[in-house]
mmCIF file of C-alpha atoms in Angstrom:
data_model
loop_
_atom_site.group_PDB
_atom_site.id
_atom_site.type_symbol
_atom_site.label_atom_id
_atom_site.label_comp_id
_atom_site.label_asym_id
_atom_site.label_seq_id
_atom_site.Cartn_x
_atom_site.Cartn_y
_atom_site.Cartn_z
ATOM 1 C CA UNK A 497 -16.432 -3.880 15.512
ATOM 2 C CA UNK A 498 -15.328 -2.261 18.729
ATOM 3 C CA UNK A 499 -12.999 -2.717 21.661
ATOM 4 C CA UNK A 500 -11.744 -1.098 24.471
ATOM 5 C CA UNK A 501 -8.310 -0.694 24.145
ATOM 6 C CA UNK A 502 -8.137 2.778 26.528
ATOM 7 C CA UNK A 503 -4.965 2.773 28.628
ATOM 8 C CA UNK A 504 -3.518 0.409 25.923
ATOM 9 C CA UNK A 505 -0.014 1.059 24.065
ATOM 10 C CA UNK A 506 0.349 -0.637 20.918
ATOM 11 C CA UNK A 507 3.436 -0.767 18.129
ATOM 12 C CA UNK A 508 2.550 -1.274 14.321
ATOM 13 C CA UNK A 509 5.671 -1.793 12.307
ATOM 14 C CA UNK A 510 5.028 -0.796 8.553
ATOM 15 C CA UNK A 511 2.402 1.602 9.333
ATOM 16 C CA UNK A 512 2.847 4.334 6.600
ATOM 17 C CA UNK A 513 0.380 2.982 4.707
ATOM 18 C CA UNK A 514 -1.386 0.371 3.292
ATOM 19 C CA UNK A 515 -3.034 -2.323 5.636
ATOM 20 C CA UNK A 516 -0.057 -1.371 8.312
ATOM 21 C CA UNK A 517 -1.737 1.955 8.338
ATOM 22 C CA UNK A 518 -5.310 0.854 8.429
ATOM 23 C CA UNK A 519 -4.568 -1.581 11.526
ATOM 24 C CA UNK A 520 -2.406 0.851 13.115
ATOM 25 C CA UNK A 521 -5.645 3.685 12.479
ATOM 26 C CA UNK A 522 -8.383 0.715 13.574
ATOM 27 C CA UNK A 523 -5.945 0.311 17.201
ATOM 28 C CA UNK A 524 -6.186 4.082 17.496
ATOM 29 C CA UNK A 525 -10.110 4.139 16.795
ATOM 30 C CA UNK A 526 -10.654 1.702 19.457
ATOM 31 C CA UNK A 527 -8.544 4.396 22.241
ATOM 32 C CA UNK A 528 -5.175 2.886 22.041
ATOM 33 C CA UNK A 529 -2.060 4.962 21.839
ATOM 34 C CA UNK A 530 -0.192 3.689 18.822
ATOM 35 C CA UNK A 531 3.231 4.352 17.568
ATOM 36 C CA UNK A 532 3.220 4.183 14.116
ATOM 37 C CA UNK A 533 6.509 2.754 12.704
ATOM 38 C CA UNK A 534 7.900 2.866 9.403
ATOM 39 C CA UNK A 535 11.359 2.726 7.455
ATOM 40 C CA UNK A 536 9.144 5.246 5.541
ATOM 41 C CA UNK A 537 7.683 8.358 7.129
ATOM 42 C CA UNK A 538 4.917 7.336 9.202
ATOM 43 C CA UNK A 539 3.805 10.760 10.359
ATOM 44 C CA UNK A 540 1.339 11.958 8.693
ATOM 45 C CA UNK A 541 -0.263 8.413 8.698
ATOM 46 C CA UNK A 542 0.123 8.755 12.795
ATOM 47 C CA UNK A 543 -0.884 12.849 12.295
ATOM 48 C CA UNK A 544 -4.431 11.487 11.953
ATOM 49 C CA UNK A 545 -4.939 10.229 15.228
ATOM 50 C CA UNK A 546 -4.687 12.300 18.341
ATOM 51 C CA UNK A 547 -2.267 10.969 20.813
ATOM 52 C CA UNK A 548 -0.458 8.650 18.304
ATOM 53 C CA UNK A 549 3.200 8.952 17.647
ATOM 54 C CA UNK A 550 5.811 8.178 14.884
ATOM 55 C CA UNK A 551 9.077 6.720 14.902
ATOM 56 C CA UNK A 552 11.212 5.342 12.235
ATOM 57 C CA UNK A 553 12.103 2.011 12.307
ATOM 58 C CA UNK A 554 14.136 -0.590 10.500
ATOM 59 C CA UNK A 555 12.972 -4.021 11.065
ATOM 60 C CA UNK A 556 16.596 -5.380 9.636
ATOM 61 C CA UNK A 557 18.555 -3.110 12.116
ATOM 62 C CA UNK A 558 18.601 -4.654 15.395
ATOM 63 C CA UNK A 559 20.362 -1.271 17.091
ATOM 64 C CA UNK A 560 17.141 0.596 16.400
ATOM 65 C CA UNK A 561 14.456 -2.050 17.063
ATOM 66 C CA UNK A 562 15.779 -1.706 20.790
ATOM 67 C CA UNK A 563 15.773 1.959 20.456
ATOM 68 C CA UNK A 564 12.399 2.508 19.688
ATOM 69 C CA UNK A 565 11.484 -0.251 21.798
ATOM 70 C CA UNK A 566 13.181 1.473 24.657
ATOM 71 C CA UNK A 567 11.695 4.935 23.629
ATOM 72 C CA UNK A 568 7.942 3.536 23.824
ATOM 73 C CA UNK A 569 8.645 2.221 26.782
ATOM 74 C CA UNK A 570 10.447 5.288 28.456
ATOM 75 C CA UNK A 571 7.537 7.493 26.733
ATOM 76 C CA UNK A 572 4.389 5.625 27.516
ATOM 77 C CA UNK A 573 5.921 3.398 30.329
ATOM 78 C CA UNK A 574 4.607 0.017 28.803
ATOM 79 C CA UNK A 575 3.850 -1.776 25.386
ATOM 80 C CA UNK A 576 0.698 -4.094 25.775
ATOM 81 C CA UNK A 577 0.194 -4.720 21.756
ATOM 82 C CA UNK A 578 2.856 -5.372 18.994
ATOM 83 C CA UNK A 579 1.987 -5.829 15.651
ATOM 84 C CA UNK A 580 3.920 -7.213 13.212
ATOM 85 C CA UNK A 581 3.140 -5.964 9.727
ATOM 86 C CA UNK A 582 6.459 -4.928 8.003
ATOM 87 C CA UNK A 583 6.908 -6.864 5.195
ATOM 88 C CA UNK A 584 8.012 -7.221 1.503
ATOM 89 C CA UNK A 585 8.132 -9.022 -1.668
ATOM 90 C CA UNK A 586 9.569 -8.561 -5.502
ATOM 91 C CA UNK A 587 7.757 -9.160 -8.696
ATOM 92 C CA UNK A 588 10.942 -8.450 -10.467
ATOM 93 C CA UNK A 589 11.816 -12.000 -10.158
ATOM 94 C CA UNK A 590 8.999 -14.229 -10.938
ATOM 95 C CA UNK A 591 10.687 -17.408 -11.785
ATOM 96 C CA UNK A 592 11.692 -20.763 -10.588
ATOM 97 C CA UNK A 593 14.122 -21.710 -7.520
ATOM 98 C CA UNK A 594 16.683 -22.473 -9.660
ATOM 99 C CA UNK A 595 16.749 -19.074 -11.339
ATOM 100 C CA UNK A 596 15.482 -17.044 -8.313
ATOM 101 C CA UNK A 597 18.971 -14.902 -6.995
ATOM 102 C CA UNK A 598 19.892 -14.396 -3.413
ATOM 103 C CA UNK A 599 20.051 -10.642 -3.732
ATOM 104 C CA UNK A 600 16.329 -10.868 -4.329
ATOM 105 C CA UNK A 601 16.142 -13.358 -1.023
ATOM 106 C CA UNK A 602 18.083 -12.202 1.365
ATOM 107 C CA UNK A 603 16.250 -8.825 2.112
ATOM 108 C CA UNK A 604 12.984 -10.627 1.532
ATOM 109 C CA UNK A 605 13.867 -12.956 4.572
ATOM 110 C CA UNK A 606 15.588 -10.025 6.025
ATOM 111 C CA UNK A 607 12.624 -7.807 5.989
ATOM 112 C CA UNK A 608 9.695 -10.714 6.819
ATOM 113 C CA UNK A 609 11.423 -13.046 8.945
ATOM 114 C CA UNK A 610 14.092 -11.940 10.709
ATOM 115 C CA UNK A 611 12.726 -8.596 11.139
ATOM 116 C CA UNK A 612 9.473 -10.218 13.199
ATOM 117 C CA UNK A 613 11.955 -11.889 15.256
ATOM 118 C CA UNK A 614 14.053 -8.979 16.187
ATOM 119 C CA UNK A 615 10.972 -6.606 16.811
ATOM 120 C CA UNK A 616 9.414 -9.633 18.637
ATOM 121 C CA UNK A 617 12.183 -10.539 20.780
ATOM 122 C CA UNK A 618 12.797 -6.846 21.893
ATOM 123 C CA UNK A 619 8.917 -6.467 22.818
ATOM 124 C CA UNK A 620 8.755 -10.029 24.883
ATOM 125 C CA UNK A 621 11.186 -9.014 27.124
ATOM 126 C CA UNK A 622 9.063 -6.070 27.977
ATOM 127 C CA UNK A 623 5.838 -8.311 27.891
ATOM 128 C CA UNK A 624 7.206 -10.624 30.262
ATOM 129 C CA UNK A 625 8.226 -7.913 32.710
ATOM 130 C CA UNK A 626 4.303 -6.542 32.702
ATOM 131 C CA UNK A 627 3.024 -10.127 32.457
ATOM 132 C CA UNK A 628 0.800 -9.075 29.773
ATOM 133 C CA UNK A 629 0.886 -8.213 25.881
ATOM 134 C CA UNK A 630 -0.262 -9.512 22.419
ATOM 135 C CA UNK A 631 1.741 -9.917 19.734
ATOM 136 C CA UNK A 632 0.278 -10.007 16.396
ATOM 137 C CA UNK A 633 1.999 -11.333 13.546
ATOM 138 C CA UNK A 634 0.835 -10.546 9.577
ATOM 139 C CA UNK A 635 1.794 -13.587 7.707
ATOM 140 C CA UNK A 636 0.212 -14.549 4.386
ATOM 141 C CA UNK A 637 -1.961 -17.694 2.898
ATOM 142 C CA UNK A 638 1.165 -18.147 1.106
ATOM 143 C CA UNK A 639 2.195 -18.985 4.228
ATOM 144 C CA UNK A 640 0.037 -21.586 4.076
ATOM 145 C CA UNK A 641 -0.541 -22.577 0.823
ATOM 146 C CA UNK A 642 2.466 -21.965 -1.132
ATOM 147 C CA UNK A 643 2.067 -20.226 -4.553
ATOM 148 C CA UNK A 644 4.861 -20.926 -7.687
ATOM 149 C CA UNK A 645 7.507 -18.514 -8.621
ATOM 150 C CA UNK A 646 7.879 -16.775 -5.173
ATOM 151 C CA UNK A 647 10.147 -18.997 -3.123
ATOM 152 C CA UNK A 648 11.554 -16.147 -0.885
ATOM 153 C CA UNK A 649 8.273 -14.857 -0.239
ATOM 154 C CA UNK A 650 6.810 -18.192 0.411
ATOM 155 C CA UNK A 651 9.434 -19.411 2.729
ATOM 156 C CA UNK A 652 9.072 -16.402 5.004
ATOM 157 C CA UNK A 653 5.906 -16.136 5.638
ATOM 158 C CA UNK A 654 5.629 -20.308 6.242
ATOM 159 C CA UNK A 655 8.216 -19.086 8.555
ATOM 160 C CA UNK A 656 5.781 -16.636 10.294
ATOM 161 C CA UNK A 657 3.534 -19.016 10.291
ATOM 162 C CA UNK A 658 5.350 -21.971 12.627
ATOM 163 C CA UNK A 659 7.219 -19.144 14.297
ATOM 164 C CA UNK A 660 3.742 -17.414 15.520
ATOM 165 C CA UNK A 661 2.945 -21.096 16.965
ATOM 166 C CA UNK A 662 6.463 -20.921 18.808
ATOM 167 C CA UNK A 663 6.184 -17.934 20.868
ATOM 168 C CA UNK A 664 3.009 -18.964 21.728
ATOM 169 C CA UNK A 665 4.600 -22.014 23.311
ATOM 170 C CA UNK A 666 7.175 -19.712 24.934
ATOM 171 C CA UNK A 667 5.301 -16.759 25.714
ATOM 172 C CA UNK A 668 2.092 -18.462 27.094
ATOM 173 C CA UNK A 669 2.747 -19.126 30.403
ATOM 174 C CA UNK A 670 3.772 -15.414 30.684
ATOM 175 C CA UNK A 671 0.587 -14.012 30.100
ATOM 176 C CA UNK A 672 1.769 -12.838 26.446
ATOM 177 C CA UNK A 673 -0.889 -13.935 23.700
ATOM 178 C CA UNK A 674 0.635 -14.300 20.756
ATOM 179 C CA UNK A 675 -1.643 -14.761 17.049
ATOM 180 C CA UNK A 676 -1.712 -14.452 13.679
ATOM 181 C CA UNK A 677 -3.503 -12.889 10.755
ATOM 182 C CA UNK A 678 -2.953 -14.564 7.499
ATOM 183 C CA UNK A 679 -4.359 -12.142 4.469
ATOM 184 C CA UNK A 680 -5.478 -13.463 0.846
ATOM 185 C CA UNK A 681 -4.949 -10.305 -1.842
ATOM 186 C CA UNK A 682 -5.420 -7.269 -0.919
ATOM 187 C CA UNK A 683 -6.342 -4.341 -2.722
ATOM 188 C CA UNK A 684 -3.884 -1.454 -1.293
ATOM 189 C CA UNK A 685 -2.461 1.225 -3.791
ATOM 190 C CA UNK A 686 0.397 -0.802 -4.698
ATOM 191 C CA UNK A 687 -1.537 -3.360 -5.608
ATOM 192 C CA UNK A 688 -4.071 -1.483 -6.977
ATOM 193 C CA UNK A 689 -1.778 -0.396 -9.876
ATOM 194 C CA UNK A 690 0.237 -3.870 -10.448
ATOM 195 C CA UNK A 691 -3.238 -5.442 -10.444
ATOM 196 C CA UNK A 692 -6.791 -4.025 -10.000
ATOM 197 C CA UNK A 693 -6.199 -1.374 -12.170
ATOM 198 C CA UNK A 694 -7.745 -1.213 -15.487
ATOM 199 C CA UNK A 695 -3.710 -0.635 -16.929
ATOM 200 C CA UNK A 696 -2.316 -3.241 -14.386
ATOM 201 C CA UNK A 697 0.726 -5.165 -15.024
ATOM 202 C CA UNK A 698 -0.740 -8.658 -14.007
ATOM 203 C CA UNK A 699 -4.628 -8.023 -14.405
ATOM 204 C CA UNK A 700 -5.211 -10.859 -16.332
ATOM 205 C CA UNK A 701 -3.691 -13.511 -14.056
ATOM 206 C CA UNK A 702 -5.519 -11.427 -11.097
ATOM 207 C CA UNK A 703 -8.969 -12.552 -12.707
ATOM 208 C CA UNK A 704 -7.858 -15.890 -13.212
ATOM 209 C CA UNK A 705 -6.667 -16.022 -9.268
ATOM 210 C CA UNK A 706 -9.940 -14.032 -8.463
ATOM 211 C CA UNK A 707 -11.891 -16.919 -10.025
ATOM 212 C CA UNK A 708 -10.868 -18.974 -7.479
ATOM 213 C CA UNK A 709 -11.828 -16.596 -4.552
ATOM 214 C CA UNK A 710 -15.456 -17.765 -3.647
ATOM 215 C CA UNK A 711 -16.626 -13.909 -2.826
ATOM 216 C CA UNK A 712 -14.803 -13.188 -6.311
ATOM 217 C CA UNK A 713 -12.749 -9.880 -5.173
ATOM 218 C CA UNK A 714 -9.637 -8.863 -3.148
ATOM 219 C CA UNK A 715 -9.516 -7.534 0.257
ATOM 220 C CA UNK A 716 -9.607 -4.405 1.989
ATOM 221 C CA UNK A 717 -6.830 -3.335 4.206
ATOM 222 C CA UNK A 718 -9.486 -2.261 6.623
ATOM 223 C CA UNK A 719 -10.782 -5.720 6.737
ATOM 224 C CA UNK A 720 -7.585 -6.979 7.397
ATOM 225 C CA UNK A 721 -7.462 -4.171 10.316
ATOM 226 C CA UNK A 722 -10.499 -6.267 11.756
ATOM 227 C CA UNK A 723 -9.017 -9.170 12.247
ATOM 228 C CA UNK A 724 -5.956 -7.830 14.175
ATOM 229 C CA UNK A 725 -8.560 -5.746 16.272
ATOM 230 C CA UNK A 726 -10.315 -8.991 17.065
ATOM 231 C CA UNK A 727 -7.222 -10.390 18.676
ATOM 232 C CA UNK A 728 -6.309 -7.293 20.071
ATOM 233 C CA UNK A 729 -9.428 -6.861 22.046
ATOM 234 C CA UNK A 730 -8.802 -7.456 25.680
ATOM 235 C CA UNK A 731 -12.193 -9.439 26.077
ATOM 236 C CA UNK A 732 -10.830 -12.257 23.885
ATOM 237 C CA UNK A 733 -8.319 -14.234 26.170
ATOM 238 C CA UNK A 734 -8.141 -17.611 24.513
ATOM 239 C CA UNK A 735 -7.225 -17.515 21.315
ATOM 240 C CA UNK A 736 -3.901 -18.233 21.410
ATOM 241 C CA UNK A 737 -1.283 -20.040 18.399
ATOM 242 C CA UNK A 738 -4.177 -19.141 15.955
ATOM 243 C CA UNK A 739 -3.387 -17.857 12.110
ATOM 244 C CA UNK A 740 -6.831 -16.127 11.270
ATOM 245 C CA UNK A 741 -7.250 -16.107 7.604
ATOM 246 C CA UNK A 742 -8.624 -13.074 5.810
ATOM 247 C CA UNK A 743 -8.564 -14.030 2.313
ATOM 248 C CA UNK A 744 -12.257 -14.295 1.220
ATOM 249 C CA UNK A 745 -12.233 -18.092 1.227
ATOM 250 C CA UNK A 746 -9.308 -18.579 -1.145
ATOM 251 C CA UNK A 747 -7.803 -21.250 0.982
ATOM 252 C CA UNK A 748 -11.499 -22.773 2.348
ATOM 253 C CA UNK A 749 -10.588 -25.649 -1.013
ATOM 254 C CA UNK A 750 -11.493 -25.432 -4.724
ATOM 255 C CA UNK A 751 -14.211 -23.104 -5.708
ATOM 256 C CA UNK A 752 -14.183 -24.151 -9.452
ATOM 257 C CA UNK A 753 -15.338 -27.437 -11.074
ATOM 258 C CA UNK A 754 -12.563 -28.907 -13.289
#
């Protein structure tokens, strides 16, 4: 897929690598200027592109979410695409609510919730000044179909979910499209080793879940990448309060017979 995104600035938060990196690369592919932003070092990730940039960034610390903010702005003189990918999750504590701990949920909240909102807030205000943007938001079809023993997880990405539809209410009428991308499991390093590998942790309850899938793998980050490129492109200018699954048609209904 292609798009024209010349002249365009756009923002990826968790861009180091994984599907942050491959949406942040797709943006660039397509003739956007991307800052690639990490709490990690996004450089070499952003090295790859000519005309791309790196800044760090902590979604949790609202001091340098306007910094950066500010700094794109005072560097490139606008922001027309944010995307929203920072995120994280535990599988130290896979257990019920009433044994999950709050030191495991606050930072997942922190992180996938409140993070979006403060990176979000900071780039609206600049939106609405142009009268223009997108904002993309990388939830989860946890989001949307809730899975057991991941209640922090769960909760903030539902959260993502009604809080994409939100600004779309609010930022509308600005001319600031605002979307969603909801992934199924995806196959990133990370994942790779706590799953898909032949010595993964949870490889036997990934071909269970994988039974379910009707095209009976994970996903690539790049296909996730796609999807955000599809609501990035400037020729699509109604789709607006969507969540765009990417998940292989895990959450299309039951692909087994019981």
């Amino acid at each position: 897929m292609k798009a024209d995104l010349s002249g365009k600035v756009s923002l990826v938060t968790g861009a180091a690598r994984g599907i942050g990196e491959a949406i942040a690369d797709r943006l660039a592919a397509n003739g956007s200027r991307v800052v690639y932003t990490d709490v990690a070092d996004a450089a070499p990730a952003a090295r790859k592109s000519p005309g791309c940039v790196a800044m760090t960034l902590d979604v949790t610390n609202p001091a340098q979410v306007q910094e950066v903010i500010n700094r794109v702005v005072d560097e490139f003189g606008r922001l027309d695409i944010l995307v929203n990918n920072a995120g994280i999750n535990t599988l130290a504590h896979r257990v019920t609510i009433d044994e999950y701990p709050r030191e495991a949920w606050d930072p997942i909240l922190a992180v996938d919730l409140t993070g979006l909102y403060e990176v979000s807030r900071e780039a609206a205000r600049v939106m609405r000044r142009q009268g223009s943007g997108r904002i993309i938001n990388i939830a989860s079809i946890v989001g949307l179909v809730p899975l057991r023993l991941q209640c922090a997880y769960v909760a903030a990405k539902a959260g993502v979910v009604n809080l994409t539809k939100a600004m779309a209410l609010e930022l509308g009428p600005y001319g600031i499209l605002v979307n969603g991308v909801a992934p199924g499991s995806t196959l990133t390093e990370g994942t790779r080793k706590l799953f898909y590998g032949p010595d993964g942790m949870f490889k036997e309850s990934v071909r269970q879940m994988l039974a379910h899938v009707p095209l009976g793998r994970p996903g690539t980050p790049d296909e996730i990448a796609v999807a955000v490129l599809f609501l990035a492109d400037p020729e699509n200018t109604y789709t607006h309060g969507h969540i765009l699954t990417v998940d292989g048609g895990w959450t299309a209904g039951y692909a087994r017979e019981f």
